[in-house]
């Protein structure tokens, strides 16, 4: 007979990995599925300095520690991207291109993915000067000039990371004030090799075989100008990875999963954790907290429906 897991966790970021610890420690049979690499956005984060207990830790290091920890109490791990979810009474059936899994409960912890600018040159020069990951690609730009697009936490944090490697970072932001936390703003303003271009949006990225510049427009004066640069790092926000859950009717207008304080969705036995959830604060620590709460809710659900 096909195995029916007590809990399947979709996504191995900090939310999913914490849910794995709490679920398996509560003696549930747990499978965690991940389509890429365990770690989620931590893998593309230079330094994390606001996760309790770690004054400073690199994102990939924390991801590795969490992954090892997540398997300690018996959680099984497998690679796979869920392509369909269906139901047989109370049992949830999750399909990947090669496998079919069954579970009594499911935690959606699929996180978010980088939003694209959608301008000419962006896809053409992807990995040829256009990047969404300073940690992965920053080293290629040693002593060169790069631009960072965006004004949120990610843009400013990664601009700070890049400023320690490259010659000059120019942050291009569509307004005249940053969205990022004040502490990050202050650090960026203090850096002598970080410059700002305000009230401007990118309109195209150009070059021959790799990026040589970016064309921008001032949104107030409408003036168009060209900036020479070796690299364009894009940090304009994230989109929830929820396309396959749309048919379940559990998403808000932006695609985030709606839940109550127990992280239950309106479908019995389906829970949500981490950045993919409709909520205000998206941090590693809040993702981990969601993981614990959702796993506890899944545990109660599995026990109750025995
Ligand atoms: P975000 O907070 O949504 O910021 C996106 C930035 O890109 C905003 O400044 C936005 O401008 C700009 N933008 C959006 N669309 C644009 C477009 N089409 N063209 C040009 N600019 C555009 O996204 P994020 O920085 O990726 O952060 C995502 C979440 O993770 C947030 O909740 C954040 O707090 C969290 N996070 C936290 C940390 C940390 O605590 N250290 C680090 C990274 C991320 P406007 O400001 O004008 O809207």
mmCIF file of C-alpha atoms and ligand atoms in Angstrom:
data_model
loop_
_atom_site.group_PDB
_atom_site.id
_atom_site.type_symbol
_atom_site.label_atom_id
_atom_site.label_comp_id
_atom_site.label_asym_id
_atom_site.label_seq_id
_atom_site.Cartn_x
_atom_site.Cartn_y
_atom_site.Cartn_z
ATOM 1 C CA UNK A 1 0.000 0.000 0.000
ATOM 2 C CA UNK A 2 1.198 3.485 -0.843
ATOM 3 C CA UNK A 3 2.669 5.329 2.118
ATOM 4 C CA UNK A 4 0.507 8.073 3.567
ATOM 5 C CA UNK A 5 2.673 10.630 5.401
ATOM 6 C CA UNK A 6 1.250 12.412 8.400
ATOM 7 C CA UNK A 7 2.684 15.633 7.019
ATOM 8 C CA UNK A 8 4.213 16.809 3.768
ATOM 9 C CA UNK A 9 5.973 20.156 3.802
ATOM 10 C CA UNK A 10 6.301 21.876 0.440
ATOM 11 C CA UNK A 11 9.417 24.059 0.475
ATOM 12 C CA UNK A 12 12.653 23.898 2.457
ATOM 13 C CA UNK A 13 13.268 27.484 3.485
ATOM 14 C CA UNK A 14 13.440 28.527 7.162
ATOM 15 C CA UNK A 15 9.655 28.025 7.514
ATOM 16 C CA UNK A 16 9.608 24.537 5.997
ATOM 17 C CA UNK A 17 12.768 23.400 7.790
ATOM 18 C CA UNK A 18 11.473 24.563 11.181
ATOM 19 C CA UNK A 19 8.140 22.853 10.504
ATOM 20 C CA UNK A 20 10.143 19.689 9.744
ATOM 21 C CA UNK A 21 11.836 19.852 13.154
ATOM 22 C CA UNK A 22 8.593 20.461 15.049
ATOM 23 C CA UNK A 23 6.599 17.905 13.037
ATOM 24 C CA UNK A 24 9.080 15.050 13.286
ATOM 25 C CA UNK A 25 9.857 15.834 16.922
ATOM 26 C CA UNK A 26 6.127 15.403 17.601
ATOM 27 C CA UNK A 27 6.473 11.920 16.052
ATOM 28 C CA UNK A 28 4.674 12.672 12.810
ATOM 29 C CA UNK A 29 5.978 10.964 9.690
ATOM 30 C CA UNK A 30 7.210 13.946 7.695
ATOM 31 C CA UNK A 31 8.366 14.433 4.124
ATOM 32 C CA UNK A 32 9.857 17.759 3.070
ATOM 33 C CA UNK A 33 9.937 18.511 -0.665
ATOM 34 C CA UNK A 34 12.057 21.180 -2.314
ATOM 35 C CA UNK A 35 12.328 22.070 -5.995
ATOM 36 C CA UNK A 36 15.746 23.763 -5.857
ATOM 37 C CA UNK A 37 18.155 23.748 -2.895
ATOM 38 C CA UNK A 38 17.278 23.785 0.818
ATOM 39 C CA UNK A 39 17.578 27.279 2.249
ATOM 40 C CA UNK A 40 15.242 29.442 0.206
ATOM 41 C CA UNK A 41 16.122 33.127 0.163
ATOM 42 C CA UNK A 42 18.831 32.601 2.809
ATOM 43 C CA UNK A 43 20.946 31.155 -0.005
ATOM 44 C CA UNK A 44 21.063 34.526 -1.724
ATOM 45 C CA UNK A 45 21.547 36.606 1.418
ATOM 46 C CA UNK A 46 25.042 37.807 2.300
ATOM 47 C CA UNK A 47 24.898 38.391 6.046
ATOM 48 C CA UNK A 48 22.042 37.802 8.456
ATOM 49 C CA UNK A 49 22.355 39.741 11.695
ATOM 50 C CA UNK A 50 18.799 39.662 13.006
ATOM 51 C CA UNK A 51 18.233 35.951 13.613
ATOM 52 C CA UNK A 52 18.272 35.435 17.354
ATOM 53 C CA UNK A 53 21.416 33.805 18.679
ATOM 54 C CA UNK A 54 23.499 34.665 15.629
ATOM 55 C CA UNK A 55 25.000 38.129 15.781
ATOM 56 C CA UNK A 56 26.237 37.624 12.247
ATOM 57 C CA UNK A 57 25.982 34.576 10.021
ATOM 58 C CA UNK A 58 26.132 34.164 6.263
ATOM 59 C CA UNK A 59 22.800 33.174 4.691
ATOM 60 C CA UNK A 60 24.168 29.975 3.082
ATOM 61 C CA UNK A 61 25.792 28.923 6.404
ATOM 62 C CA UNK A 62 22.550 29.356 8.312
ATOM 63 C CA UNK A 63 20.700 27.470 5.554
ATOM 64 C CA UNK A 64 23.108 24.540 5.868
ATOM 65 C CA UNK A 65 22.799 24.431 9.663
ATOM 66 C CA UNK A 66 19.009 24.526 9.433
ATOM 67 C CA UNK A 67 18.941 21.775 6.819
ATOM 68 C CA UNK A 68 21.067 19.432 8.966
ATOM 69 C CA UNK A 69 18.882 20.229 11.975
ATOM 70 C CA UNK A 70 15.653 19.683 9.998
ATOM 71 C CA UNK A 71 16.551 16.026 9.343
ATOM 72 C CA UNK A 72 17.676 15.241 12.902
ATOM 73 C CA UNK A 73 14.331 13.856 14.138
ATOM 74 C CA UNK A 74 13.529 11.716 11.118
ATOM 75 C CA UNK A 75 12.114 14.029 8.458
ATOM 76 C CA UNK A 76 12.609 12.560 4.998
ATOM 77 C CA UNK A 77 13.801 14.936 2.300
ATOM 78 C CA UNK A 78 13.261 14.753 -1.420
ATOM 79 C CA UNK A 79 13.739 17.019 -4.420
ATOM 80 C CA UNK A 80 10.643 17.673 -6.476
ATOM 81 C CA UNK A 81 8.370 20.413 -7.720
ATOM 82 C CA UNK A 82 4.691 19.921 -7.015
ATOM 83 C CA UNK A 83 2.721 20.222 -10.231
ATOM 84 C CA UNK A 84 -0.716 19.244 -8.932
ATOM 85 C CA UNK A 85 -2.625 18.855 -5.697
ATOM 86 C CA UNK A 86 -5.823 16.823 -5.411
ATOM 87 C CA UNK A 87 -7.870 15.082 -2.723
ATOM 88 C CA UNK A 88 -9.182 11.609 -1.892
ATOM 89 C CA UNK A 89 -11.489 12.211 1.063
ATOM 90 C CA UNK A 90 -9.181 13.670 3.733
ATOM 91 C CA UNK A 91 -5.980 12.562 2.032
ATOM 92 C CA UNK A 92 -4.014 15.116 0.031
ATOM 93 C CA UNK A 93 -2.320 13.861 -3.136
ATOM 94 C CA UNK A 94 0.722 15.777 -4.317
ATOM 95 C CA UNK A 95 2.171 15.101 -7.744
ATOM 96 C CA UNK A 96 5.581 15.967 -9.138
ATOM 97 C CA UNK A 97 6.670 15.166 -12.692
ATOM 98 C CA UNK A 98 7.989 11.784 -11.485
ATOM 99 C CA UNK A 99 6.210 10.927 -8.222
ATOM 100 C CA UNK A 100 2.926 10.932 -6.393
ATOM 101 C CA UNK A 101 2.859 11.485 -2.626
ATOM 102 C CA UNK A 102 0.016 11.129 -0.143
ATOM 103 C CA UNK A 103 -0.382 12.952 3.146
ATOM 104 C CA UNK A 104 -2.909 13.558 5.886
ATOM 105 C CA UNK A 105 -1.743 17.157 6.202
ATOM 106 C CA UNK A 106 0.245 19.631 4.130
ATOM 107 C CA UNK A 107 2.177 22.769 5.003
ATOM 108 C CA UNK A 108 2.676 25.198 2.124
ATOM 109 C CA UNK A 109 6.069 26.858 2.662
ATOM 110 C CA UNK A 110 6.948 27.662 -0.926
ATOM 111 C CA UNK A 111 8.157 31.195 -0.249
ATOM 112 C CA UNK A 112 8.552 33.913 -2.844
ATOM 113 C CA UNK A 113 10.710 34.474 -5.897
ATOM 114 C CA UNK A 114 12.363 37.565 -7.332
ATOM 115 C CA UNK A 115 10.118 39.887 -9.317
ATOM 116 C CA UNK A 116 11.371 40.801 -12.793
ATOM 117 C CA UNK A 117 11.571 44.338 -14.159
ATOM 118 C CA UNK A 118 10.229 43.274 -17.553
ATOM 119 C CA UNK A 119 12.354 45.728 -19.532
ATOM 120 C CA UNK A 120 14.347 45.157 -22.747
ATOM 121 C CA UNK A 121 17.713 43.528 -22.086
ATOM 122 C CA UNK A 122 16.766 41.999 -18.723
ATOM 123 C CA UNK A 123 16.320 38.409 -19.905
ATOM 124 C CA UNK A 124 18.826 38.751 -22.750
ATOM 125 C CA UNK A 125 21.618 39.673 -20.311
ATOM 126 C CA UNK A 126 20.569 37.367 -17.485
ATOM 127 C CA UNK A 127 23.846 35.940 -16.048
ATOM 128 C CA UNK A 128 25.713 38.227 -18.483
ATOM 129 C CA UNK A 129 25.587 41.239 -16.221
ATOM 130 C CA UNK A 130 22.020 41.007 -14.912
ATOM 131 C CA UNK A 131 21.720 39.299 -11.539
ATOM 132 C CA UNK A 132 19.199 38.784 -8.746
ATOM 133 C CA UNK A 133 21.786 37.431 -6.288
ATOM 134 C CA UNK A 134 24.699 39.518 -5.013
ATOM 135 C CA UNK A 135 26.027 36.636 -2.902
ATOM 136 C CA UNK A 136 26.139 34.329 -5.925
ATOM 137 C CA UNK A 137 27.519 36.782 -8.480
ATOM 138 C CA UNK A 138 29.121 39.651 -6.553
ATOM 139 C CA UNK A 139 32.641 38.241 -6.852
ATOM 140 C CA UNK A 140 32.501 38.569 -10.661
ATOM 141 C CA UNK A 141 32.376 42.346 -10.245
ATOM 142 C CA UNK A 142 35.460 42.892 -8.099
ATOM 143 C CA UNK A 143 36.725 46.451 -8.664
ATOM 144 C CA UNK A 144 33.967 47.094 -11.224
ATOM 145 C CA UNK A 145 30.937 49.389 -11.134
ATOM 146 C CA UNK A 146 27.450 48.016 -10.589
ATOM 147 C CA UNK A 147 23.951 49.363 -10.167
ATOM 148 C CA UNK A 148 21.291 48.058 -7.794
ATOM 149 C CA UNK A 149 17.628 48.604 -8.642
ATOM 150 C CA UNK A 150 15.151 49.031 -5.756
ATOM 151 C CA UNK A 151 14.873 50.752 -2.411
ATOM 152 C CA UNK A 152 13.736 47.991 -0.043
ATOM 153 C CA UNK A 153 15.634 45.932 2.550
ATOM 154 C CA UNK A 154 16.991 43.537 -0.067
ATOM 155 C CA UNK A 155 18.275 46.270 -2.389
ATOM 156 C CA UNK A 156 20.041 48.195 0.363
ATOM 157 C CA UNK A 157 21.352 45.129 2.197
ATOM 158 C CA UNK A 158 22.789 43.639 -0.975
ATOM 159 C CA UNK A 159 24.175 47.024 -2.090
ATOM 160 C CA UNK A 160 26.061 47.114 1.222
ATOM 161 C CA UNK A 161 27.344 43.589 0.573
ATOM 162 C CA UNK A 162 28.460 44.532 -2.947
ATOM 163 C CA UNK A 163 30.122 47.752 -1.744
ATOM 164 C CA UNK A 164 32.749 45.624 0.010
ATOM 165 C CA UNK A 165 33.683 43.915 -3.246
ATOM 166 C CA UNK A 166 33.124 46.297 -6.137
ATOM 167 C CA UNK A 167 34.492 49.741 -6.945
ATOM 168 C CA UNK A 168 31.174 51.611 -6.869
ATOM 169 C CA UNK A 169 27.513 50.783 -6.322
ATOM 170 C CA UNK A 170 24.787 53.073 -7.652
ATOM 171 C CA UNK A 171 21.349 52.485 -6.142
ATOM 172 C CA UNK A 172 18.600 53.527 -8.535
ATOM 173 C CA UNK A 173 15.270 54.017 -6.806
ATOM 174 C CA UNK A 174 11.930 55.120 -8.205
ATOM 175 C CA UNK A 175 11.159 57.482 -5.303
ATOM 176 C CA UNK A 176 13.212 60.012 -3.326
ATOM 177 C CA UNK A 177 13.269 57.991 -0.109
ATOM 178 C CA UNK A 178 14.146 54.397 0.642
ATOM 179 C CA UNK A 179 11.708 51.793 1.903
ATOM 180 C CA UNK A 180 14.498 49.873 3.703
ATOM 181 C CA UNK A 181 14.872 49.774 7.509
ATOM 182 C CA UNK A 182 16.525 52.909 8.934
ATOM 183 C CA UNK A 183 19.611 51.027 10.183
ATOM 184 C CA UNK A 184 20.335 49.800 6.638
ATOM 185 C CA UNK A 185 19.669 53.241 5.169
ATOM 186 C CA UNK A 186 22.127 54.872 7.574
ATOM 187 C CA UNK A 187 24.827 52.350 6.748
ATOM 188 C CA UNK A 188 24.325 52.881 3.021
ATOM 189 C CA UNK A 189 24.410 56.694 3.340
ATOM 190 C CA UNK A 190 27.693 56.404 5.239
ATOM 191 C CA UNK A 191 29.405 54.278 2.580
ATOM 192 C CA UNK A 192 31.666 56.382 0.375
ATOM 193 C CA UNK A 193 31.288 54.050 -2.624
ATOM 194 C CA UNK A 194 27.468 53.874 -2.616
ATOM 195 C CA UNK A 195 25.725 56.561 -4.663
ATOM 196 C CA UNK A 196 22.033 57.151 -5.217
ATOM 197 C CA UNK A 197 19.963 58.137 -8.203
ATOM 198 C CA UNK A 198 16.481 59.093 -7.011
ATOM 199 C CA UNK A 199 13.091 59.268 -8.735
ATOM 200 C CA UNK A 200 14.278 57.085 -11.576
ATOM 201 C CA UNK A 201 13.194 53.868 -13.230
ATOM 202 C CA UNK A 202 15.180 51.611 -15.544
ATOM 203 C CA UNK A 203 13.842 51.455 -19.099
ATOM 204 C CA UNK A 204 16.396 49.213 -20.814
ATOM 205 C CA UNK A 205 19.639 47.345 -20.217
ATOM 206 C CA UNK A 206 22.137 47.382 -23.055
ATOM 207 C CA UNK A 207 25.487 45.965 -24.108
ATOM 208 C CA UNK A 208 27.163 43.810 -26.726
ATOM 209 C CA UNK A 209 27.724 40.311 -25.390
ATOM 210 C CA UNK A 210 27.377 41.436 -21.782
ATOM 211 C CA UNK A 211 25.948 44.420 -19.969
ATOM 212 C CA UNK A 212 27.682 47.737 -20.572
ATOM 213 C CA UNK A 213 24.995 50.109 -19.339
ATOM 214 C CA UNK A 214 21.469 50.909 -18.308
ATOM 215 C CA UNK A 215 19.030 53.503 -19.593
ATOM 216 C CA UNK A 216 16.938 55.209 -16.961
ATOM 217 C CA UNK A 217 14.175 57.803 -16.877
ATOM 218 C CA UNK A 218 13.547 60.404 -14.234
ATOM 219 C CA UNK A 219 9.877 59.976 -13.315
ATOM 220 C CA UNK A 220 9.490 63.677 -12.442
ATOM 221 C CA UNK A 221 11.334 65.398 -15.297
ATOM 222 C CA UNK A 222 10.847 62.516 -17.805
ATOM 223 C CA UNK A 223 14.490 63.001 -18.774
ATOM 224 C CA UNK A 224 16.166 59.848 -20.146
ATOM 225 C CA UNK A 225 19.846 59.161 -19.478
ATOM 226 C CA UNK A 226 22.370 56.362 -19.892
ATOM 227 C CA UNK A 227 24.688 55.059 -17.179
ATOM 228 C CA UNK A 228 27.685 52.888 -17.910
ATOM 229 C CA UNK A 229 27.844 49.855 -15.662
ATOM 230 C CA UNK A 230 29.246 46.336 -15.588
ATOM 231 C CA UNK A 231 26.395 44.773 -13.662
ATOM 232 C CA UNK A 232 22.738 45.309 -12.837
ATOM 233 C CA UNK A 233 21.448 43.755 -9.604
ATOM 234 C CA UNK A 234 17.658 43.754 -9.450
ATOM 235 C CA UNK A 235 15.857 43.802 -6.074
ATOM 236 C CA UNK A 236 12.362 45.114 -6.729
ATOM 237 C CA UNK A 237 10.433 42.749 -4.487
ATOM 238 C CA UNK A 238 9.143 39.246 -4.547
ATOM 239 C CA UNK A 239 6.186 37.251 -5.873
ATOM 240 C CA UNK A 240 4.595 34.392 -3.907
ATOM 241 C CA UNK A 241 5.106 30.949 -5.432
ATOM 242 C CA UNK A 242 1.509 29.809 -5.337
ATOM 243 C CA UNK A 243 0.361 29.187 -8.936
ATOM 244 C CA UNK A 244 -0.626 25.549 -8.271
ATOM 245 C CA UNK A 245 -2.701 26.498 -5.213
ATOM 246 C CA UNK A 246 -4.853 28.999 -7.086
ATOM 247 C CA UNK A 247 -7.601 26.453 -7.743
ATOM 248 C CA UNK A 248 -7.958 25.833 -3.992
ATOM 249 C CA UNK A 249 -9.368 29.322 -3.413
ATOM 250 C CA UNK A 250 -6.999 30.061 -0.514
ATOM 251 C CA UNK A 251 -5.074 32.992 -2.047
ATOM 252 C CA UNK A 252 -5.532 36.736 -1.650
ATOM 253 C CA UNK A 253 -5.557 39.157 -4.598
ATOM 254 C CA UNK A 254 -1.725 39.248 -4.646
ATOM 255 C CA UNK A 255 -1.345 35.459 -4.559
ATOM 256 C CA UNK A 256 -0.394 35.103 -0.885
ATOM 257 C CA UNK A 257 -2.000 32.271 1.126
ATOM 258 C CA UNK A 258 -4.668 33.394 3.591
ATOM 259 C CA UNK A 259 -4.666 31.754 7.038
ATOM 260 C CA UNK A 260 -5.837 32.259 10.610
ATOM 261 C CA UNK A 261 -3.582 32.630 13.656
ATOM 262 C CA UNK A 262 -3.075 28.836 13.793
ATOM 263 C CA UNK A 263 -1.847 29.080 10.195
ATOM 264 C CA UNK A 264 -4.767 26.955 9.018
ATOM 265 C CA UNK A 265 -6.098 27.713 5.558
ATOM 266 C CA UNK A 266 -9.801 27.297 4.903
ATOM 267 C CA UNK A 267 -9.087 23.755 3.640
ATOM 268 C CA UNK A 268 -8.909 21.230 6.468
ATOM 269 C CA UNK A 269 -5.434 19.791 6.863
ATOM 270 C CA UNK A 270 -3.703 22.426 4.708
ATOM 271 C CA UNK A 271 -1.531 24.900 6.563
ATOM 272 C CA UNK A 272 0.854 27.660 5.514
ATOM 273 C CA UNK A 273 4.154 29.064 6.823
ATOM 274 C CA UNK A 274 6.710 31.694 5.895
ATOM 275 C CA UNK A 275 6.902 34.447 3.291
ATOM 276 C CA UNK A 276 4.206 32.857 1.133
ATOM 277 C CA UNK A 277 1.632 33.605 3.837
ATOM 278 C CA UNK A 278 -0.421 36.801 3.813
ATOM 279 C CA UNK A 279 1.293 38.750 6.615
ATOM 280 C CA UNK A 280 3.242 41.912 7.369
ATOM 281 C CA UNK A 281 6.749 40.996 8.464
ATOM 282 C CA UNK A 282 8.795 38.677 6.282
ATOM 283 C CA UNK A 283 11.998 37.713 8.070
ATOM 284 C CA UNK A 284 13.922 34.486 8.703
ATOM 285 C CA UNK A 285 12.809 34.613 12.336
ATOM 286 C CA UNK A 286 9.113 35.055 11.471
ATOM 287 C CA UNK A 287 9.358 32.267 8.901
ATOM 288 C CA UNK A 288 10.834 29.973 11.557
ATOM 289 C CA UNK A 289 8.067 30.967 13.968
ATOM 290 C CA UNK A 290 5.448 30.164 11.320
ATOM 291 C CA UNK A 291 7.105 26.792 10.804
ATOM 292 C CA UNK A 292 6.687 25.912 14.481
ATOM 293 C CA UNK A 293 3.070 27.101 14.680
ATOM 294 C CA UNK A 294 1.976 25.399 11.465
ATOM 295 C CA UNK A 295 3.605 22.100 12.450
ATOM 296 C CA UNK A 296 1.881 22.192 15.835
ATOM 297 C CA UNK A 297 -1.445 22.842 14.081
ATOM 298 C CA UNK A 298 -0.748 19.994 11.647
ATOM 299 C CA UNK A 299 0.067 17.706 14.614
ATOM 300 C CA UNK A 300 -3.250 18.536 16.302
ATOM 301 C CA UNK A 301 -5.106 17.999 13.031
ATOM 302 C CA UNK A 302 -3.493 14.609 12.395
ATOM 303 C CA UNK A 303 -4.127 13.450 15.982
ATOM 304 C CA UNK A 304 -7.720 14.697 15.932
ATOM 305 C CA UNK A 305 -8.630 13.093 12.598
ATOM 306 C CA UNK A 306 -7.184 9.656 13.470
HETATM 307 P P1 LIG B 1 10.175 45.226 -1.065
HETATM 308 O O1 LIG B 1 10.234 45.541 0.386
HETATM 309 O O2 LIG B 1 8.843 44.966 -1.695
HETATM 310 O O3 LIG B 1 10.925 46.412 -1.842
HETATM 311 C C1 LIG B 1 10.929 46.440 -3.245
HETATM 312 C C2 LIG B 1 11.574 47.742 -3.702
HETATM 313 O O4 LIG B 1 11.620 47.777 -5.123
HETATM 314 C C3 LIG B 1 10.788 48.973 -3.251
HETATM 315 O O5 LIG B 1 11.694 49.987 -2.865
HETATM 316 C C4 LIG B 1 10.004 49.358 -4.505
HETATM 317 O O6 LIG B 1 9.796 50.749 -4.599
HETATM 318 C C5 LIG B 1 10.921 48.917 -5.609
HETATM 319 N N1 LIG B 1 10.183 48.504 -6.810
HETATM 320 C C6 LIG B 1 9.123 47.674 -6.886
HETATM 321 N N2 LIG B 1 8.736 47.492 -8.178
HETATM 322 C C7 LIG B 1 9.582 48.249 -8.926
HETATM 323 C C8 LIG B 1 9.705 48.479 -10.321
HETATM 324 N N3 LIG B 1 8.893 47.895 -11.200
HETATM 325 N N4 LIG B 1 10.679 49.306 -10.742
HETATM 326 C C9 LIG B 1 11.522 49.898 -9.863
HETATM 327 N N5 LIG B 1 11.465 49.709 -8.524
HETATM 328 C C10 LIG B 1 10.504 48.890 -8.061
HETATM 329 O O7 LIG B 1 11.041 43.923 -1.421
HETATM 330 P P2 LIG B 1 12.382 43.326 -0.767
HETATM 331 O O8 LIG B 1 13.356 44.375 -0.472
HETATM 332 O O9 LIG B 1 12.759 42.197 -1.655
HETATM 333 O O10 LIG B 1 11.886 42.721 0.621
HETATM 334 C C11 LIG B 1 10.870 41.686 0.622
HETATM 335 C C12 LIG B 1 10.505 41.356 2.078
HETATM 336 O O11 LIG B 1 11.620 40.729 2.729
HETATM 337 C C13 LIG B 1 10.198 42.617 2.892
HETATM 338 O O12 LIG B 1 9.163 42.283 3.790
HETATM 339 C C14 LIG B 1 11.486 42.900 3.624
HETATM 340 O O13 LIG B 1 11.305 43.611 4.842
HETATM 341 C C15 LIG B 1 12.024 41.497 3.863
HETATM 342 N N6 LIG B 1 13.501 41.523 3.984
HETATM 343 C C16 LIG B 1 14.055 41.774 5.195
HETATM 344 C C17 LIG B 1 15.434 41.848 5.343
HETATM 345 C C18 LIG B 1 16.029 42.126 6.708
HETATM 346 O O14 LIG B 1 15.290 42.235 7.672
HETATM 347 N N7 LIG B 1 17.326 42.277 6.860
HETATM 348 C C19 LIG B 1 16.269 41.674 4.240
HETATM 349 C C20 LIG B 1 15.664 41.433 2.993
HETATM 350 C C21 LIG B 1 14.293 41.384 2.881
HETATM 351 P P3 LIG B 1 8.796 51.515 -3.585
HETATM 352 O O15 LIG B 1 9.550 51.661 -2.306
HETATM 353 O O16 LIG B 1 8.552 52.809 -4.294
HETATM 354 O O17 LIG B 1 7.568 50.660 -3.491
#
